[in-house]
PDB file of C-alpha atoms in Angstrom:
ATOM      1  CA  GLU A   6     106.708 -40.290  21.921  1.00 70.00           C
ATOM      2  CA  PRO A   7     104.320 -42.195  19.806  1.00 70.00           C
ATOM      3  CA  GLU A   8     100.596 -43.094  20.954  1.00 90.00           C
ATOM      4  CA  VAL A   9      97.630 -44.714  20.792  1.00 94.00           C
ATOM      5  CA  THR A  10      95.182 -42.503  19.668  1.00 95.00           C
ATOM      6  CA  GLN A  11      90.773 -43.126  19.909  1.00 96.00           C
ATOM      7  CA  THR A  12      87.532 -41.616  19.454  1.00 95.00           C
ATOM      8  CA  PRO A  13      85.168 -40.881  20.291  1.00 95.00           C
ATOM      9  CA  SER A  14      86.403 -40.438  23.983  1.00 94.00           C
ATOM     10  CA  HIS A  15      82.720 -41.039  24.559  1.00 96.00           C
ATOM     11  CA  GLN A  16      79.767 -42.090  22.620  1.00 96.00           C
ATOM     12  CA  VAL A  17      76.358 -42.078  23.785  1.00 97.00           C
ATOM     13  CA  THR A  18      74.188 -45.107  21.941  1.00 96.00           C
ATOM     14  CA  GLN A  19      70.947 -45.976  21.982  1.00 96.00           C
ATOM     15  CA  MET A  20      70.200 -49.486  22.524  1.00 97.00           C
ATOM     16  CA  GLY A  21      69.747 -51.571  19.430  1.00 96.00           C
ATOM     17  CA  GLN A  22      71.912 -49.409  17.565  1.00 97.00           C
ATOM     18  CA  GLU A  23      75.177 -49.712  16.213  1.00 97.00           C
ATOM     19  CA  VAL A  24      78.551 -48.225  16.993  1.00 97.00           C
ATOM     20  CA  ILE A  25      81.857 -47.884  15.312  1.00 97.00           C
ATOM     21  CA  LEU A  26      84.631 -47.445  18.083  1.00 97.00           C
ATOM     22  CA  ARG A  27      88.316 -46.488  15.677  1.00 97.00           C
ATOM     23  CA  CYS A  28      91.504 -46.371  17.063  1.00 97.00           C
ATOM     24  CA  VAL A  29      94.573 -45.143  15.458  1.00 96.00           C
ATOM     25  CA  PRO A  30      97.762 -47.890  16.246  1.00 95.00           C
ATOM     26  CA  ILE A  31     101.438 -46.942  16.667  1.00 93.00           C
ATOM     27  CA  SER A  32     102.395 -46.756  13.006  1.00 89.00           C
ATOM     28  CA  ASN A  33     105.234 -49.344  13.433  1.00 86.00           C
ATOM     29  CA  HIS A  34     103.408 -51.874  15.424  1.00 90.00           C
ATOM     30  CA  LEU A  35     101.523 -55.054  13.816  1.00 88.00           C
ATOM     31  CA  TYR A  36      99.764 -56.489  16.984  1.00 90.00           C
ATOM     32  CA  PHE A  37      96.167 -55.679  18.090  1.00 93.00           C
ATOM     33  CA  TYR A  38      93.994 -55.247  20.598  1.00 95.00           C
ATOM     34  CA  TRP A  39      90.254 -54.746  22.249  1.00 97.00           C
ATOM     35  CA  TYR A  40      89.864 -54.638  25.667  1.00 97.00           C
ATOM     36  CA  ARG A  41      86.778 -53.349  27.865  1.00 96.00           C
ATOM     37  CA  GLN A  42      86.217 -52.408  31.445  1.00 94.00           C
ATOM     38  CA  ILE A  43      83.084 -52.171  32.822  1.00 94.00           C
ATOM     39  CA  LEU A  44      82.883 -49.437  35.386  1.00 89.00           C
ATOM     40  CA  GLY A  45      84.002 -50.860  38.461  1.00 85.00           C
ATOM     41  CA  GLN A  46      85.008 -54.721  36.700  1.00 88.00           C
ATOM     42  CA  LYS A  47      88.091 -55.648  36.106  1.00 89.00           C
ATOM     43  CA  VAL A  48      90.136 -54.812  32.552  1.00 93.00           C
ATOM     44  CA  GLU A  49      88.248 -57.524  30.199  1.00 95.00           C
ATOM     45  CA  PHE A  50      90.608 -59.249  26.473  1.00 94.00           C
ATOM     46  CA  LEU A  51      88.581 -58.853  23.882  1.00 96.00           C
ATOM     47  CA  VAL A  52      90.408 -59.744  20.831  1.00 95.00           C
ATOM     48  CA  SER A  53      93.841 -59.644  18.760  1.00 92.00           C
ATOM     49  CA  PHE A  54      94.254 -59.066  15.524  1.00 92.00           C
ATOM     50  CA  TYR A  55      97.590 -59.322  13.456  1.00 89.00           C
ATOM     51  CA  ASN A  56      98.357 -60.242   9.790  1.00 87.00           C
ATOM     52  CA  ASN A  57      94.536 -58.865   9.110  1.00 90.00           C
ATOM     53  CA  GLU A  58      92.791 -61.590  11.361  1.00 92.00           C
ATOM     54  CA  ILE A  59      92.021 -62.413  14.268  1.00 93.00           C
ATOM     55  CA  SER A  60      94.307 -64.099  16.827  1.00 89.00           C
ATOM     56  CA  GLU A  61      92.284 -64.137  19.618  1.00 90.00           C
ATOM     57  CA  LYS A  62      89.022 -63.482  20.722  1.00 92.00           C
ATOM     58  CA  SER A  63      87.655 -64.181  24.195  1.00 92.00           C
ATOM     59  CA  GLU A  64      83.473 -65.329  25.022  1.00 92.00           C
ATOM     60  CA  ILE A  65      83.086 -61.877  25.583  1.00 93.00           C
ATOM     61  CA  PHE A  66      83.282 -61.114  21.276  1.00 95.00           C
ATOM     62  CA  ASP A  67      80.692 -62.909  20.439  1.00 93.00           C
ATOM     63  CA  ASP A  68      78.663 -62.039  16.931  1.00 94.00           C
ATOM     64  CA  GLN A  69      77.587 -58.822  18.111  1.00 96.00           C
ATOM     65  CA  PHE A  70      81.265 -57.464  17.877  1.00 97.00           C
ATOM     66  CA  SER A  71      83.417 -57.150  14.983  1.00 97.00           C
ATOM     67  CA  VAL A  72      87.303 -56.043  13.670  1.00 97.00           C
ATOM     68  CA  GLU A  73      88.529 -54.378  11.117  1.00 94.00           C
ATOM     69  CA  ARG A  74      92.004 -52.865  10.040  1.00 92.00           C
ATOM     70  CA  PRO A  75      90.493 -50.741   6.601  1.00 86.00           C
ATOM     71  CA  ASP A  76      93.197 -49.084   6.139  1.00 87.00           C
ATOM     72  CA  GLY A  77      96.957 -48.670   7.100  1.00 78.00           C
ATOM     73  CA  SER A  78      96.648 -46.865  10.227  1.00 87.00           C
ATOM     74  CA  ASN A  79      93.132 -47.308  11.375  1.00 93.00           C
ATOM     75  CA  PHE A  80      91.726 -49.983  13.861  1.00 96.00           C
ATOM     76  CA  THR A  81      88.166 -50.263  14.055  1.00 97.00           C
ATOM     77  CA  LEU A  82      85.689 -52.138  16.732  1.00 97.00           C
ATOM     78  CA  LYS A  83      82.378 -52.825  15.217  1.00 97.00           C
ATOM     79  CA  ILE A  84      78.945 -53.810  17.636  1.00 97.00           C
ATOM     80  CA  ARG A  85      76.354 -54.704  15.823  1.00 95.00           C
ATOM     81  CA  SER A  86      73.529 -53.924  17.750  1.00 94.00           C
ATOM     82  CA  THR A  87      74.279 -52.498  21.195  1.00 96.00           C
ATOM     83  CA  LYS A  88      72.877 -54.064  24.490  1.00 96.00           C
ATOM     84  CA  LEU A  89      72.811 -51.418  28.113  1.00 96.00           C
ATOM     85  CA  GLU A  90      75.332 -53.979  29.068  1.00 95.00           C
ATOM     86  CA  ASP A  91      78.044 -52.883  26.742  1.00 97.00           C
ATOM     87  CA  SER A  92      78.194 -49.565  27.898  1.00 97.00           C
ATOM     88  CA  ALA A  93      82.045 -50.001  29.576  1.00 97.00           C
ATOM     89  CA  MET A  94      85.552 -47.813  28.695  1.00 95.00           C
ATOM     90  CA  TYR A  95      86.905 -49.586  25.960  1.00 97.00           C
ATOM     91  CA  PHE A  96      90.517 -49.147  25.417  1.00 96.00           C
ATOM     92  CA  CYS A  97      92.711 -50.425  22.540  1.00 97.00           C
ATOM     93  CA  ALA A  98      96.220 -51.145  22.838  1.00 95.00           C
ATOM     94  CA  SER A  99      99.270 -52.019  20.102  1.00 93.00           C
ATOM     95  CA  SER A 100     102.664 -54.008  19.834  1.00 89.00           C
ATOM     96  CA  SER A 101     105.357 -53.997  17.957  1.00 85.00           C
ATOM     97  CA  GLN A 102     105.950 -57.907  18.363  1.00 72.00           C
ATOM     98  CA  GLY A 103     104.093 -60.971  19.263  1.00 59.00           C
ATOM     99  CA  PRO A 104     106.413 -62.344  21.484  1.00 54.00           C
ATOM    100  CA  SER A 105     104.659 -61.543  24.830  1.00 57.00           C
ATOM    101  CA  ASN A 106     108.027 -59.284  26.132  1.00 61.00           C
ATOM    102  CA  GLN A 107     106.832 -56.379  23.795  1.00 73.00           C
ATOM    103  CA  PRO A 108     104.494 -54.058  26.463  1.00 83.00           C
ATOM    104  CA  GLN A 109     101.059 -53.814  24.805  1.00 89.00           C
ATOM    105  CA  HIS A 110     100.846 -49.813  24.585  1.00 91.00           C
ATOM    106  CA  PHE A 111      97.204 -48.631  25.798  1.00 93.00           C
ATOM    107  CA  GLY A 112      94.880 -45.329  23.810  1.00 94.00           C
ATOM    108  CA  ASP A 113      92.858 -43.302  26.337  1.00 93.00           C
ATOM    109  CA  GLY A 114      90.065 -45.057  25.800  1.00 94.00           C
ATOM    110  CA  THR A 115      86.249 -44.447  24.429  1.00 96.00           C
ATOM    111  CA  ARG A 116      83.307 -44.550  26.826  1.00 96.00           C
ATOM    112  CA  LEU A 117      80.054 -45.997  25.729  1.00 97.00           C
ATOM    113  CA  SER A 118      77.609 -45.096  27.237  1.00 97.00           C
ATOM    114  CA  ILE A 119      74.178 -47.253  25.773  1.00 97.00           C
ATOM    115  CA  LEU A 120      70.503 -46.044  26.610  1.00 95.00           C
TER     116      LEU A 120
ATOM    117  CA  ALA B  15      94.513 -70.322  31.961  1.00 77.00           C
ATOM    118  CA  GLN B  16      95.831 -67.357  33.874  1.00 85.00           C
ATOM    119  CA  SER B  17      94.693 -65.535  36.413  1.00 91.00           C
ATOM    120  CA  VAL B  18      95.812 -62.276  38.783  1.00 95.00           C
ATOM    121  CA  THR B  19      94.909 -61.486  41.988  1.00 96.00           C
ATOM    122  CA  GLN B  20      95.590 -57.917  43.276  1.00 97.00           C
ATOM    123  CA  LEU B  21      95.132 -57.477  47.294  1.00 93.00           C
ATOM    124  CA  GLY B  22      92.686 -54.706  48.655  1.00 91.00           C
ATOM    125  CA  SER B  23      91.002 -52.556  45.897  1.00 93.00           C
ATOM    126  CA  HIS B  24      92.289 -49.015  47.891  1.00 95.00           C
ATOM    127  CA  VAL B  25      95.613 -48.324  49.497  1.00 96.00           C
ATOM    128  CA  SER B  26      95.947 -45.305  51.816  1.00 97.00           C
ATOM    129  CA  VAL B  27      99.788 -44.066  52.037  1.00 97.00           C
ATOM    130  CA  SER B  28     101.049 -40.677  53.703  1.00 97.00           C
ATOM    131  CA  GLU B  29     103.544 -38.273  51.515  1.00 97.00           C
ATOM    132  CA  GLY B  30     106.715 -40.424  51.742  1.00 97.00           C
ATOM    133  CA  ALA B  31     105.891 -43.285  52.516  1.00 97.00           C
ATOM    134  CA  LEU B  32     106.219 -47.068  51.264  1.00 97.00           C
ATOM    135  CA  VAL B  33     104.060 -48.276  48.538  1.00 97.00           C
ATOM    136  CA  LEU B  34     103.259 -51.821  48.655  1.00 97.00           C
ATOM    137  CA  LEU B  35     100.408 -53.271  45.916  1.00 98.00           C
ATOM    138  CA  ARG B  36     100.217 -57.019  46.212  1.00 97.00           C
ATOM    139  CA  CYS B  37      99.767 -59.220  43.265  1.00 97.00           C
ATOM    140  CA  ASN B  38     100.078 -62.252  42.765  1.00 97.00           C
ATOM    141  CA  TYR B  39      99.530 -64.842  39.860  1.00 95.00           C
ATOM    142  CA  SER B  40      98.444 -67.963  38.645  1.00 91.00           C
ATOM    143  CA  SER B  41     100.048 -69.460  35.776  1.00 84.00           C
ATOM    144  CA  SER B  42     100.558 -72.689  33.390  1.00 79.00           C
ATOM    145  CA  VAL B  43     103.531 -71.318  31.715  1.00 80.00           C
ATOM    146  CA  PRO B  44     106.532 -68.732  32.298  1.00 81.00           C
ATOM    147  CA  PRO B  45     104.439 -65.560  33.080  1.00 86.00           C
ATOM    148  CA  TYR B  46     105.067 -62.806  32.022  1.00 89.00           C
ATOM    149  CA  LEU B  47     104.263 -59.898  34.432  1.00 92.00           C
ATOM    150  CA  PHE B  48     103.340 -56.237  34.063  1.00 94.00           C
ATOM    151  CA  TRP B  49     102.433 -53.701  36.241  1.00 96.00           C
ATOM    152  CA  TYR B  50     100.163 -50.469  34.224  1.00 96.00           C
ATOM    153  CA  VAL B  51      99.526 -47.408  36.320  1.00 95.00           C
ATOM    154  CA  GLN B  52      96.013 -45.343  34.579  1.00 93.00           C
ATOM    155  CA  TYR B  53      95.595 -41.746  36.376  1.00 91.00           C
ATOM    156  CA  PRO B  54      91.778 -40.011  35.611  1.00 86.00           C
ATOM    157  CA  ASN B  55      90.626 -39.689  32.520  1.00 80.00           C
ATOM    158  CA  GLN B  56      93.932 -41.278  30.574  1.00 84.00           C
ATOM    159  CA  GLY B  57      95.022 -44.820  29.352  1.00 87.00           C
ATOM    160  CA  LEU B  58      96.463 -47.715  30.827  1.00 92.00           C
ATOM    161  CA  GLN B  59     100.467 -46.495  31.061  1.00 93.00           C
ATOM    162  CA  LEU B  60     103.552 -49.184  31.511  1.00 92.00           C
ATOM    163  CA  LEU B  61     105.424 -49.006  34.268  1.00 95.00           C
ATOM    164  CA  LEU B  62     107.013 -51.793  34.821  1.00 94.00           C
ATOM    165  CA  LYS B  63     107.401 -55.139  32.754  1.00 92.00           C
ATOM    166  CA  TYR B  64     109.096 -58.616  34.014  1.00 91.00           C
ATOM    167  CA  THR B  65     109.798 -61.310  31.260  1.00 86.00           C
ATOM    168  CA  THR B  66     113.490 -63.137  31.987  1.00 82.00           C
ATOM    169  CA  GLY B  67     116.470 -62.528  33.652  1.00 85.00           C
ATOM    170  CA  ALA B  68     116.677 -60.125  36.886  1.00 88.00           C
ATOM    171  CA  THR B  69     113.552 -60.652  38.964  1.00 90.00           C
ATOM    172  CA  LEU B  70     114.134 -57.531  40.431  1.00 95.00           C
ATOM    173  CA  VAL B  71     112.948 -55.159  37.763  1.00 95.00           C
ATOM    174  CA  LYS B  72     112.887 -51.067  37.812  1.00 96.00           C
ATOM    175  CA  GLY B  73     109.956 -49.231  36.010  1.00 94.00           C
ATOM    176  CA  ILE B  74     109.428 -45.606  36.157  1.00 93.00           C
ATOM    177  CA  ASN B  75     108.825 -42.724  38.272  1.00 93.00           C
ATOM    178  CA  GLY B  76     110.948 -44.583  41.355  1.00 96.00           C
ATOM    179  CA  PHE B  77     108.939 -47.962  41.138  1.00 97.00           C
ATOM    180  CA  GLU B  78     110.052 -50.937  41.314  1.00 97.00           C
ATOM    181  CA  ALA B  79     108.504 -54.671  41.449  1.00 97.00           C
ATOM    182  CA  GLU B  80     110.059 -58.199  42.263  1.00 96.00           C
ATOM    183  CA  PHE B  81     109.218 -61.656  41.004  1.00 95.00           C
ATOM    184  CA  LYS B  82     109.037 -64.327  43.119  1.00 95.00           C
ATOM    185  CA  LYS B  83     108.237 -67.942  40.743  1.00 92.00           C
ATOM    186  CA  SER B  84     108.345 -69.397  44.751  1.00 93.00           C
ATOM    187  CA  GLU B  85     105.121 -67.293  45.384  1.00 94.00           C
ATOM    188  CA  THR B  86     103.978 -66.907  42.418  1.00 95.00           C
ATOM    189  CA  SER B  87     104.151 -63.055  43.223  1.00 96.00           C
ATOM    190  CA  PHE B  88     105.059 -59.858  41.359  1.00 97.00           C
ATOM    191  CA  HIS B  89     104.762 -57.087  44.001  1.00 98.00           C
ATOM    192  CA  LEU B  90     104.884 -53.232  43.239  1.00 98.00           C
ATOM    193  CA  THR B  91     107.153 -50.540  45.220  1.00 98.00           C
ATOM    194  CA  LYS B  92     108.128 -47.461  45.512  1.00 97.00           C
ATOM    195  CA  PRO B  93     110.069 -45.993  48.707  1.00 97.00           C
ATOM    196  CA  SER B  94     108.358 -42.532  49.394  1.00 97.00           C
ATOM    197  CA  ALA B  95     105.296 -41.924  47.937  1.00 97.00           C
ATOM    198  CA  HIS B  96     104.373 -38.284  45.924  1.00 96.00           C
ATOM    199  CA  MET B  97     100.826 -37.235  45.725  1.00 96.00           C
ATOM    200  CA  SER B  98     101.620 -37.494  41.850  1.00 95.00           C
ATOM    201  CA  ASP B  99     101.049 -41.249  42.449  1.00 96.00           C
ATOM    202  CA  ALA B 100      97.433 -41.072  43.248  1.00 96.00           C
ATOM    203  CA  ALA B 101      96.182 -43.425  40.313  1.00 96.00           C
ATOM    204  CA  GLU B 102      94.728 -46.748  40.020  1.00 95.00           C
ATOM    205  CA  TYR B 103      97.423 -49.700  39.506  1.00 97.00           C
ATOM    206  CA  PHE B 104      96.733 -52.449  37.473  1.00 96.00           C
ATOM    207  CA  CYS B 105      98.492 -55.581  37.611  1.00 97.00           C
ATOM    208  CA  ALA B 106      98.697 -58.079  34.295  1.00 94.00           C
ATOM    209  CA  VAL B 107      99.899 -61.320  33.519  1.00 91.00           C
ATOM    210  CA  THR B 108     100.578 -62.533  30.057  1.00 87.00           C
ATOM    211  CA  SER B 109     102.266 -66.130  28.279  1.00 75.00           C
ATOM    212  CA  ASN B 110     104.983 -66.744  25.618  1.00 63.00           C
ATOM    213  CA  LYS B 111     103.536 -67.446  22.841  1.00 60.00           C
ATOM    214  CA  ALA B 112     104.246 -66.560  19.306  1.00 46.00           C
ATOM    215  CA  ALA B 113     101.297 -64.029  18.896  1.00 47.00           C
ATOM    216  CA  GLY B 114      98.613 -62.914  20.132  1.00 58.00           C
ATOM    217  CA  ASN B 115      99.094 -62.718  23.952  1.00 79.00           C
ATOM    218  CA  LYS B 116      96.124 -61.450  25.845  1.00 87.00           C
ATOM    219  CA  LEU B 117      96.900 -59.591  28.878  1.00 91.00           C
ATOM    220  CA  THR B 118      94.863 -61.047  31.886  1.00 92.00           C
ATOM    221  CA  PHE B 119      94.851 -58.125  34.280  1.00 95.00           C
ATOM    222  CA  GLY B 120      94.259 -57.777  38.449  1.00 96.00           C
ATOM    223  CA  GLY B 121      91.304 -55.576  39.575  1.00 95.00           C
ATOM    224  CA  GLY B 122      93.414 -53.107  40.548  1.00 96.00           C
ATOM    225  CA  THR B 123      94.531 -51.413  43.160  1.00 97.00           C
ATOM    226  CA  ARG B 124      93.496 -47.512  43.587  1.00 96.00           C
ATOM    227  CA  VAL B 125      95.921 -45.163  45.703  1.00 97.00           C
ATOM    228  CA  LEU B 126      95.419 -41.923  47.402  1.00 97.00           C
ATOM    229  CA  VAL B 127      98.510 -40.671  48.876  1.00 97.00           C
ATOM    230  CA  LYS B 128      97.323 -38.530  51.899  1.00 96.00           C
ATOM    231  CA  PRO B 129      99.628 -35.199  52.738  1.00 94.00           C
TER     232      PRO B 129
END
């Protein structure tokens, strides 16, 4: 079964540094998402992306964050200047269609640790 | 705005006993509801979904859930727990917009299965 893959599985970065989290969505999917889960807290929506632009973003997704689909297969999340509070598990997801009844498929996540 | 409440952050069941995980949602539009499961060090895997139609939905691994609009609930059940059911379970809601449908998650319920 096709799956969403995320790299790296664990990223350790110094505070203030830029980090790029990478995702390869399922190949025929058109809608892409990033979520994060701070340890002990809920999974939170960050951003959705369709047709090469952001569809929706949460208040968490401030100017420090950006997303890009640089080619036909990758979907990246960049954090420009990391803060301690960015430490979390970041999940990428994709779905085949926009209507909500098409479920989102999730990757295994990237654990981001900011020192 | 949407929200999800999962009653009980931890549930302990004996092997062979009923598993009942509670989920209540709040949504100003007809909801689409999902249950995801997360095994250790893995991503979120879809268990089942409710969109329209039959209110009792069956999913993988013997799980089912019933949508009760009057109670704004979507509780997850399995008649007989197996050791392999030990995991964290997340209830999620989205709305029926055309695109960019973010999932709003509950806080999760960690299930422990005792032999």
